mmCIF file of C-alpha atoms in Angstrom:
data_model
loop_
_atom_site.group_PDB
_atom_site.id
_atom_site.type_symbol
_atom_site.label_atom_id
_atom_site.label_comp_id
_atom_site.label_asym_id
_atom_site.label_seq_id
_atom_site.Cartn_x
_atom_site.Cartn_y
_atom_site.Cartn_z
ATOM 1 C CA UNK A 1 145.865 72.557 131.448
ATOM 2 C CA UNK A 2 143.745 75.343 129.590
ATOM 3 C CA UNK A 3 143.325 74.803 125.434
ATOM 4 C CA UNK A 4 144.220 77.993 124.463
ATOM 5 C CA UNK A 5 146.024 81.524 124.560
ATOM 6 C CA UNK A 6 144.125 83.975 126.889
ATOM 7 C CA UNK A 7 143.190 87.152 124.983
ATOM 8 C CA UNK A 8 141.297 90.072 126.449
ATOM 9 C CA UNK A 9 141.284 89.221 130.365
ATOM 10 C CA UNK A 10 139.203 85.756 129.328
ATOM 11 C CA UNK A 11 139.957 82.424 130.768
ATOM 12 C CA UNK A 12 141.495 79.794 128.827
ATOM 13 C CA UNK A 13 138.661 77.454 127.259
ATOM 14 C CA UNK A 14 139.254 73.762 128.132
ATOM 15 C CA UNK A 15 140.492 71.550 126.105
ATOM 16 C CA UNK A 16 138.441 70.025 123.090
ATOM 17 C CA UNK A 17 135.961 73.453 123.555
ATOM 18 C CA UNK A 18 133.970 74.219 120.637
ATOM 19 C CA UNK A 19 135.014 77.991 119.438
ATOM 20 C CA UNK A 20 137.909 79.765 118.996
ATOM 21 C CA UNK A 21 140.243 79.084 122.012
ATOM 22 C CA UNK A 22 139.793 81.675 125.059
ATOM 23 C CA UNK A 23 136.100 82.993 123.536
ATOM 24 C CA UNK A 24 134.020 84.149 126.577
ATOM 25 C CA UNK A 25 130.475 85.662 126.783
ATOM 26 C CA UNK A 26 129.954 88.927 128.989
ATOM 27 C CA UNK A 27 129.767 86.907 132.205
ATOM 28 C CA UNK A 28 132.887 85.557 131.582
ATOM 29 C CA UNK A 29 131.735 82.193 130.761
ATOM 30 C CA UNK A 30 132.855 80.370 127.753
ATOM 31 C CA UNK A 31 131.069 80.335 124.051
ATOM 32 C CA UNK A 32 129.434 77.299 122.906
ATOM 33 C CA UNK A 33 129.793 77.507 118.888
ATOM 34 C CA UNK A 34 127.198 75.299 117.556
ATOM 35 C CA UNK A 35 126.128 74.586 113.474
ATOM 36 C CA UNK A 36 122.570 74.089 113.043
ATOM 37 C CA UNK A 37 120.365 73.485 110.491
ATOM 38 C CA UNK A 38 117.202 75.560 110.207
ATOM 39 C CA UNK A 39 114.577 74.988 107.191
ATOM 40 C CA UNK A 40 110.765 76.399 106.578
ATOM 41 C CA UNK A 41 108.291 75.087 103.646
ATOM 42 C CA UNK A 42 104.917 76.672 102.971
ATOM 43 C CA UNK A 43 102.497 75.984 100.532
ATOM 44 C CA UNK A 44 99.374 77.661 99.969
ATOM 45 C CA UNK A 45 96.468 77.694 97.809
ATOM 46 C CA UNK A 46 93.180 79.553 97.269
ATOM 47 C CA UNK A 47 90.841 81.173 94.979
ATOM 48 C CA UNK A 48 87.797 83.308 95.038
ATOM 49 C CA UNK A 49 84.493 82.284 93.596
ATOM 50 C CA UNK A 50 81.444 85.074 93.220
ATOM 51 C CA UNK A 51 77.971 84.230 93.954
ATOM 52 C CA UNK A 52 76.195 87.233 93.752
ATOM 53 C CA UNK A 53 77.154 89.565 96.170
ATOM 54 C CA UNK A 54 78.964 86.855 97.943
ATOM 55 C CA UNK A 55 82.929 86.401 97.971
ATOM 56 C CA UNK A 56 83.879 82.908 98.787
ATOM 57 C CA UNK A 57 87.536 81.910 99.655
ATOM 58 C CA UNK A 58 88.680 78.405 100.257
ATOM 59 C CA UNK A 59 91.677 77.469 100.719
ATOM 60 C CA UNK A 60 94.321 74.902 101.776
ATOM 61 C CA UNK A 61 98.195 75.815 103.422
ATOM 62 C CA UNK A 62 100.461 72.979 104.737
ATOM 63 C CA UNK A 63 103.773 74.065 106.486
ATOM 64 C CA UNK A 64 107.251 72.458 107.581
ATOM 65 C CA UNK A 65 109.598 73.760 109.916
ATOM 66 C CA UNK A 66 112.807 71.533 110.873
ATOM 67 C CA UNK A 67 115.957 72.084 112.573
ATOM 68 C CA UNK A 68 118.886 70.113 113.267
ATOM 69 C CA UNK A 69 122.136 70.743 115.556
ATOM 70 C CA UNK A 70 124.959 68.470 115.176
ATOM 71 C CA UNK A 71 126.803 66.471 118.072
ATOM 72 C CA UNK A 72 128.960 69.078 119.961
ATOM 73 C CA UNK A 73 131.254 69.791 122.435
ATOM 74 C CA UNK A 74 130.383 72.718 124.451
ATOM 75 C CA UNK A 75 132.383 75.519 126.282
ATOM 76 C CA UNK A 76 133.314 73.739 129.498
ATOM 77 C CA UNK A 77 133.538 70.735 127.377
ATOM 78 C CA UNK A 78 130.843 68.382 127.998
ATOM 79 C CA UNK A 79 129.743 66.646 125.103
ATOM 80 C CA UNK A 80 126.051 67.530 123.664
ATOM 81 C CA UNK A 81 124.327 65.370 121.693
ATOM 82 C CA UNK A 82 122.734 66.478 118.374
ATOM 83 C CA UNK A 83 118.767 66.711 118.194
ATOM 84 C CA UNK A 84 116.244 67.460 115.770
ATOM 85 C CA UNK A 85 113.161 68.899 115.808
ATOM 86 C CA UNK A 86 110.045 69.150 113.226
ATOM 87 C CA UNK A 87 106.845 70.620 113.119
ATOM 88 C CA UNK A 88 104.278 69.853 110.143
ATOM 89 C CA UNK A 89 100.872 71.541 109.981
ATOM 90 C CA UNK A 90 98.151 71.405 107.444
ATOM 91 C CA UNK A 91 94.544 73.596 107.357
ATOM 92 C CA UNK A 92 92.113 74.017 105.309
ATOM 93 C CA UNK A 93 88.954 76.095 105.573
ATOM 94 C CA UNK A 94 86.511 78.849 103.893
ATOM 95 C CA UNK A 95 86.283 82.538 104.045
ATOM 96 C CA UNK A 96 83.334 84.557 102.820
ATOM 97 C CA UNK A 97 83.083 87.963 102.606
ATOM 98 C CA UNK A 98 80.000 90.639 101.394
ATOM 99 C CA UNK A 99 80.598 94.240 100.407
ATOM 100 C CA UNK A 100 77.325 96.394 101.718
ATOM 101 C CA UNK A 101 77.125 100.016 99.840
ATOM 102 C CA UNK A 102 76.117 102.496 102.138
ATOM 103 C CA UNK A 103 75.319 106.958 102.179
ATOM 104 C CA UNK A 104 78.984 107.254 103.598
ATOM 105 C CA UNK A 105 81.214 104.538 102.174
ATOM 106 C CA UNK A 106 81.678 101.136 101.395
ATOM 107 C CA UNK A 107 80.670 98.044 104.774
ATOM 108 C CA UNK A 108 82.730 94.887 104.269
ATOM 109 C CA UNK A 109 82.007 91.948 106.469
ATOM 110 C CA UNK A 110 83.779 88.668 106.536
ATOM 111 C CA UNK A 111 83.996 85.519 108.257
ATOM 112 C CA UNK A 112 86.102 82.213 108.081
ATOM 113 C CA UNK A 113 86.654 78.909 109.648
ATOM 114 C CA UNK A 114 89.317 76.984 109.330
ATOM 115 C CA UNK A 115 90.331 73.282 110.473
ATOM 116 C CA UNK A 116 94.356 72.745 111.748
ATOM 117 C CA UNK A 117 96.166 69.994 112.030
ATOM 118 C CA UNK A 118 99.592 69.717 113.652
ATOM 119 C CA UNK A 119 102.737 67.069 114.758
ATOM 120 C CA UNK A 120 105.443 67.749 116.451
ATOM 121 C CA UNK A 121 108.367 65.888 116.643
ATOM 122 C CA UNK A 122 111.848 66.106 118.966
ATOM 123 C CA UNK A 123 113.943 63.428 118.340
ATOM 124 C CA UNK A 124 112.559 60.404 117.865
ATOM 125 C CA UNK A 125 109.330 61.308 119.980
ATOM 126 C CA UNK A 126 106.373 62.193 117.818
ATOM 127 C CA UNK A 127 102.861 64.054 119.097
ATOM 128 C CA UNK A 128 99.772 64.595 117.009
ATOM 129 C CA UNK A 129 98.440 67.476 119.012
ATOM 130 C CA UNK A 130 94.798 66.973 117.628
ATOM 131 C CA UNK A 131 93.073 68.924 115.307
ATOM 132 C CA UNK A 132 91.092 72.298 116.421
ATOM 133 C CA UNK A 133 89.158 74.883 114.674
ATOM 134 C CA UNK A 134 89.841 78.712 114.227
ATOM 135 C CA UNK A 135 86.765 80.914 113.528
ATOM 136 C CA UNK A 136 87.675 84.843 112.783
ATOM 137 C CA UNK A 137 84.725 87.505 112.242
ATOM 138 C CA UNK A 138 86.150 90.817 111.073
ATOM 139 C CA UNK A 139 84.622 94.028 109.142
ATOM 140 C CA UNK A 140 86.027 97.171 107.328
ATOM 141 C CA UNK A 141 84.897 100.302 106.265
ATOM 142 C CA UNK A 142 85.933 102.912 103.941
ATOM 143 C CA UNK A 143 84.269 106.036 103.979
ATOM 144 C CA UNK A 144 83.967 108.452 101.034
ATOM 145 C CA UNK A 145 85.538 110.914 103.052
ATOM 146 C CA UNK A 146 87.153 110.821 106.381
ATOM 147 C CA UNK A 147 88.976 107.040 106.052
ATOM 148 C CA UNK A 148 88.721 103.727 107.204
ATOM 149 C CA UNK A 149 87.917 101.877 110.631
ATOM 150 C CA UNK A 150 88.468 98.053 110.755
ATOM 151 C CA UNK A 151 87.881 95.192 113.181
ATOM 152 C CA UNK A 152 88.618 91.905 113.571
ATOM 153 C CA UNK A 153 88.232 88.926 116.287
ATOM 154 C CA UNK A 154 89.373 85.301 116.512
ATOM 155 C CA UNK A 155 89.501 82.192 118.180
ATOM 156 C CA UNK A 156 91.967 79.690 117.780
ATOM 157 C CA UNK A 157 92.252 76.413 119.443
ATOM 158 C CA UNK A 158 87.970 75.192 118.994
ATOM 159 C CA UNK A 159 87.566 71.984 120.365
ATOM 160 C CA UNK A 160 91.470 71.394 121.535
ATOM 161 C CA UNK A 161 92.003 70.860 125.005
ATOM 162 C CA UNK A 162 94.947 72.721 125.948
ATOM 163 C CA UNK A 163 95.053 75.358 123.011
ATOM 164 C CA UNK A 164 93.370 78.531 122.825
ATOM 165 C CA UNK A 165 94.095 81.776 121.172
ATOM 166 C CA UNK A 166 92.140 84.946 120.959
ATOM 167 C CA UNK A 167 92.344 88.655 119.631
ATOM 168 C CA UNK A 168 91.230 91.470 118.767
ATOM 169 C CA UNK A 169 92.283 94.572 116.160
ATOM 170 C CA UNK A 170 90.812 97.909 115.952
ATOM 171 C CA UNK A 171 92.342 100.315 113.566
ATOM 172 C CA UNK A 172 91.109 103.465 112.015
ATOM 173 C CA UNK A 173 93.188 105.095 109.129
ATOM 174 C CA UNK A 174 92.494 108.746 108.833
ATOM 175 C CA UNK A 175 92.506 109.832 104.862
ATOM 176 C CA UNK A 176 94.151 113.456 104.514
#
């Protein structure tokens, strides 16, 4: 027999079903009702040193991500079992940047490179996924009159197998 008063048209949801008894999605299927637990940690620091007409930017960031679902029982009421999943990542690396005055405006270019190092783990399976390198080249410019046009590029993923990311940004602000 069913676990619960029908409301709304909905099947009854079977007995032991996480929920409220008789919940059903859209497709008429019931609700699982899960708790999870869902936590983020960053930590970053950096500073800026001059030399000359050089800006340089080091910097370290390590991150944690983690969430957790308890042992449930789900809508048609088969038991699911509770897993957990982390992901820790630490980078360092170095950005310098120069500031070039010229008739119109004001030429920034900058570069960085940073290391990465990542883990994942799911359950009681853990991966170190390597380290790889990320190398960004971007430049700005602010003109005395009309605005500013900026670009950037990257590569993520430098000597990974597997991993690779790449962009590109243009933008141009018009000043009115």
């Amino acid at each position: 027999a069913g676990g619960g008063e029908q409301r709304d048209g909905a099947p009854p949801a079977p007995e032991g079903a996480a929920g409220r008894p008789g919940d059903s999605a859209a497709t008429g299927n019931p609700t699982d009702n899960v708790d999870g637990i869902r936590s983020l940690m960053q930590l970053r620091a950096s500073t800026r040193v001059d030399l000359g007409p050089w800006q340089v930017r080091p910097r370290v960031e390590i991150a944690r991500t983690r969430e957790s679902t308890g042992t449930f029982i789900d809508g048609v009421g088969t038991p699911v079992a509770g897993i957990t999943t982390a992901m820790n990542q630490a980078a360092a690396g170095l950005s310098v940047s120069r500031d070039f005055n010229t008739s119109g405006g004001v030429l920034s270019l900058s570069g960085a490179l940073d290391g990465i190092w990542t883990n994942t783990t799911s359950g009681p399976d853990a991966a170190y996924e390597d380290g790889r390198a990320r190398i960004a080249f971007g430049l700005n410019y602010v003109t005395d009159s009309a605005g500013t046009f900026s670009a950037s590029v990257f590569s993520d993923g430098i000597a990974q197998d597997g991993y690779e990311g790449r962009g590109l940004a243009l933008a141009y602000n018009l000043r009115f």
